[in-house]
PDB file of C-alpha atoms in Angstrom:
ATOM      1  CA  UNK A   1     -53.592 -52.171 -26.501  1.00 38.00           C
ATOM      2  CA  UNK A   2     -53.863 -48.876 -28.399  1.00 37.00           C
ATOM      3  CA  UNK A   3     -51.976 -47.750 -31.368  1.00 41.00           C
ATOM      4  CA  UNK A   4     -50.094 -45.274 -29.162  1.00 42.00           C
ATOM      5  CA  UNK A   5     -48.882 -48.210 -27.015  1.00 42.00           C
ATOM      6  CA  UNK A   6     -47.328 -50.002 -30.009  1.00 42.00           C
ATOM      7  CA  UNK A   7     -46.044 -46.988 -31.967  1.00 45.00           C
ATOM      8  CA  UNK A   8     -42.379 -46.165 -31.724  1.00 47.00           C
ATOM      9  CA  UNK A   9     -41.620 -43.235 -29.491  1.00 42.00           C
ATOM     10  CA  UNK A  10     -39.963 -40.308 -31.373  1.00 43.00           C
ATOM     11  CA  UNK A  11     -36.403 -39.720 -30.593  1.00 47.00           C
ATOM     12  CA  UNK A  12     -34.811 -36.295 -29.996  1.00 44.00           C
ATOM     13  CA  UNK A  13     -32.907 -35.113 -33.044  1.00 51.00           C
ATOM     14  CA  UNK A  14     -30.776 -32.693 -31.176  1.00 51.00           C
ATOM     15  CA  UNK A  15     -27.392 -33.305 -29.554  1.00 56.00           C
ATOM     16  CA  UNK A  16     -27.450 -30.204 -27.572  1.00 66.00           C
ATOM     17  CA  UNK A  17     -27.289 -30.422 -23.815  1.00 73.00           C
ATOM     18  CA  UNK A  18     -30.392 -29.277 -21.913  1.00 72.00           C
ATOM     19  CA  UNK A  19     -29.896 -26.032 -20.141  1.00 88.00           C
ATOM     20  CA  UNK A  20     -31.875 -24.664 -17.188  1.00 94.00           C
ATOM     21  CA  UNK A  21     -33.075 -21.109 -16.947  1.00 96.00           C
ATOM     22  CA  UNK A  22     -35.037 -19.509 -14.232  1.00 97.00           C
ATOM     23  CA  UNK A  23     -36.996 -17.437 -16.600  1.00 97.00           C
ATOM     24  CA  UNK A  24     -37.951 -17.767 -20.300  1.00 97.00           C
ATOM     25  CA  UNK A  25     -38.587 -14.515 -22.202  1.00 97.00           C
ATOM     26  CA  UNK A  26     -40.460 -15.150 -25.401  1.00 98.00           C
ATOM     27  CA  UNK A  27     -39.697 -12.443 -28.035  1.00 96.00           C
ATOM     28  CA  UNK A  28     -36.817 -10.104 -28.518  1.00 96.00           C
ATOM     29  CA  UNK A  29     -38.993  -7.077 -29.396  1.00 94.00           C
ATOM     30  CA  UNK A  30     -39.212  -3.903 -27.346  1.00 94.00           C
ATOM     31  CA  UNK A  31     -41.149  -5.717 -24.528  1.00 95.00           C
ATOM     32  CA  UNK A  32     -38.910  -8.647 -24.338  1.00 97.00           C
ATOM     33  CA  UNK A  33     -35.822  -6.544 -24.074  1.00 97.00           C
ATOM     34  CA  UNK A  34     -37.474  -4.417 -21.454  1.00 97.00           C
ATOM     35  CA  UNK A  35     -38.405  -7.588 -19.568  1.00 98.00           C
ATOM     36  CA  UNK A  36     -34.838  -8.687 -19.596  1.00 98.00           C
ATOM     37  CA  UNK A  37     -33.512  -5.407 -18.306  1.00 98.00           C
ATOM     38  CA  UNK A  38     -36.022  -5.365 -15.443  1.00 98.00           C
ATOM     39  CA  UNK A  39     -35.317  -8.985 -14.529  1.00 97.00           C
ATOM     40  CA  UNK A  40     -31.587  -8.151 -14.311  1.00 97.00           C
ATOM     41  CA  UNK A  41     -32.357  -5.157 -12.084  1.00 97.00           C
ATOM     42  CA  UNK A  42     -34.992  -6.724  -9.856  1.00 98.00           C
ATOM     43  CA  UNK A  43     -33.826 -10.356  -9.706  1.00 97.00           C
ATOM     44  CA  UNK A  44     -30.052 -10.324 -10.266  1.00 94.00           C
ATOM     45  CA  UNK A  45     -29.544 -13.970  -9.217  1.00 94.00           C
ATOM     46  CA  UNK A  46     -32.098 -15.325 -11.792  1.00 96.00           C
ATOM     47  CA  UNK A  47     -30.867 -16.674 -15.094  1.00 96.00           C
ATOM     48  CA  UNK A  48     -32.871 -15.956 -18.170  1.00 96.00           C
ATOM     49  CA  UNK A  49     -32.905 -16.664 -21.963  1.00 96.00           C
ATOM     50  CA  UNK A  50     -34.713 -14.642 -24.627  1.00 96.00           C
ATOM     51  CA  UNK A  51     -36.131 -16.816 -27.392  1.00 96.00           C
ATOM     52  CA  UNK A  52     -37.236 -15.343 -30.704  1.00 95.00           C
ATOM     53  CA  UNK A  53     -38.261 -16.841 -34.033  1.00 94.00           C
ATOM     54  CA  UNK A  54     -35.634 -14.680 -35.647  1.00 90.00           C
ATOM     55  CA  UNK A  55     -31.842 -14.435 -35.222  1.00 90.00           C
ATOM     56  CA  UNK A  56     -32.053 -10.806 -34.288  1.00 92.00           C
ATOM     57  CA  UNK A  57     -33.782  -8.421 -31.947  1.00 95.00           C
ATOM     58  CA  UNK A  58     -36.414  -5.814 -32.802  1.00 94.00           C
ATOM     59  CA  UNK A  59     -39.703  -7.696 -33.348  1.00 92.00           C
ATOM     60  CA  UNK A  60     -41.922  -5.629 -35.584  1.00 88.00           C
ATOM     61  CA  UNK A  61     -39.175  -3.072 -36.089  1.00 89.00           C
ATOM     62  CA  UNK A  62     -37.001  -5.783 -37.596  1.00 90.00           C
ATOM     63  CA  UNK A  63     -39.543  -7.584 -39.734  1.00 90.00           C
ATOM     64  CA  UNK A  64     -41.601  -4.639 -41.121  1.00 87.00           C
ATOM     65  CA  UNK A  65     -39.138  -2.852 -43.347  1.00 85.00           C
ATOM     66  CA  UNK A  66     -41.277  -1.080 -45.866  1.00 86.00           C
ATOM     67  CA  UNK A  67     -40.301   2.456 -46.792  1.00 90.00           C
ATOM     68  CA  UNK A  68     -41.204   5.156 -44.416  1.00 89.00           C
ATOM     69  CA  UNK A  69     -42.162   2.875 -41.513  1.00 90.00           C
ATOM     70  CA  UNK A  70     -42.417   4.959 -38.336  1.00 89.00           C
ATOM     71  CA  UNK A  71     -43.806   4.550 -34.828  1.00 91.00           C
ATOM     72  CA  UNK A  72     -47.403   5.656 -34.455  1.00 89.00           C
ATOM     73  CA  UNK A  73     -46.787   6.461 -30.743  1.00 90.00           C
ATOM     74  CA  UNK A  74     -44.278   8.990 -29.454  1.00 89.00           C
ATOM     75  CA  UNK A  75     -41.121   7.368 -28.211  1.00 91.00           C
ATOM     76  CA  UNK A  76     -41.209   9.485 -25.015  1.00 90.00           C
ATOM     77  CA  UNK A  77     -44.110   7.255 -24.017  1.00 89.00           C
ATOM     78  CA  UNK A  78     -43.191   4.061 -25.930  1.00 86.00           C
ATOM     79  CA  UNK A  79     -39.526   4.055 -24.957  1.00 93.00           C
ATOM     80  CA  UNK A  80     -37.968   2.677 -21.881  1.00 96.00           C
ATOM     81  CA  UNK A  81     -38.242   4.677 -18.622  1.00 95.00           C
ATOM     82  CA  UNK A  82     -34.667   3.515 -17.674  1.00 97.00           C
ATOM     83  CA  UNK A  83     -33.255   4.933 -20.902  1.00 97.00           C
ATOM     84  CA  UNK A  84     -35.297   8.049 -21.897  1.00 95.00           C
ATOM     85  CA  UNK A  85     -35.717   8.604 -25.589  1.00 94.00           C
ATOM     86  CA  UNK A  86     -33.786  11.728 -26.780  1.00 93.00           C
ATOM     87  CA  UNK A  87     -34.640  11.802 -30.566  1.00 92.00           C
ATOM     88  CA  UNK A  88     -37.681  13.106 -32.414  1.00 93.00           C
ATOM     89  CA  UNK A  89     -40.972  12.000 -30.822  1.00 94.00           C
ATOM     90  CA  UNK A  90     -42.011   9.852 -33.855  1.00 95.00           C
ATOM     91  CA  UNK A  91     -39.168   7.659 -34.768  1.00 95.00           C
ATOM     92  CA  UNK A  92     -38.235   5.572 -37.797  1.00 94.00           C
ATOM     93  CA  UNK A  93     -37.775   1.758 -37.534  1.00 94.00           C
ATOM     94  CA  UNK A  94     -34.033   2.160 -37.966  1.00 94.00           C
ATOM     95  CA  UNK A  95     -33.898   4.708 -35.049  1.00 95.00           C
ATOM     96  CA  UNK A  96     -35.939   2.329 -32.846  1.00 94.00           C
ATOM     97  CA  UNK A  97     -33.687  -0.590 -33.709  1.00 95.00           C
ATOM     98  CA  UNK A  98     -30.690   1.483 -32.937  1.00 96.00           C
ATOM     99  CA  UNK A  99     -32.139   2.539 -29.569  1.00 96.00           C
ATOM    100  CA  UNK A 100     -32.942  -1.023 -28.717  1.00 96.00           C
ATOM    101  CA  UNK A 101     -29.344  -2.058 -29.711  1.00 96.00           C
ATOM    102  CA  UNK A 102     -27.909   0.530 -27.339  1.00 97.00           C
ATOM    103  CA  UNK A 103     -30.066  -0.872 -24.423  1.00 97.00           C
ATOM    104  CA  UNK A 104     -28.896  -4.423 -25.228  1.00 97.00           C
ATOM    105  CA  UNK A 105     -25.221  -3.389 -25.400  1.00 97.00           C
ATOM    106  CA  UNK A 106     -25.260  -0.966 -22.426  1.00 97.00           C
ATOM    107  CA  UNK A 107     -26.879  -3.602 -20.206  1.00 97.00           C
ATOM    108  CA  UNK A 108     -25.291  -6.756 -21.406  1.00 94.00           C
ATOM    109  CA  UNK A 109     -28.515  -8.231 -22.543  1.00 94.00           C
ATOM    110  CA  UNK A 110     -28.354 -11.014 -25.022  1.00 75.00           C
TER     111      UNK A 110
END
């Protein structure tokens, strides 16, 4: 008999019910939000959840808040094709977060 056979099995410390989702999206950054949008459009019957280590969306644009942070790629390329970017080509973190927030709100993602 091994130690594993005699050791007590760990018990779950959560009382939350288990939920089933068809798709798990890891990360609420620009790619995760884009994936959620496309999933809604292309697979409307599929359920999904977005999991992120933070309690907010934005990924890098939420966590890296040093003064003057801006994109290093133009938002006409970096932005979503389904919601074309209309601001200055090189955007600030706040502008990108606002843009992502609009996408989430307009498409009921979240």
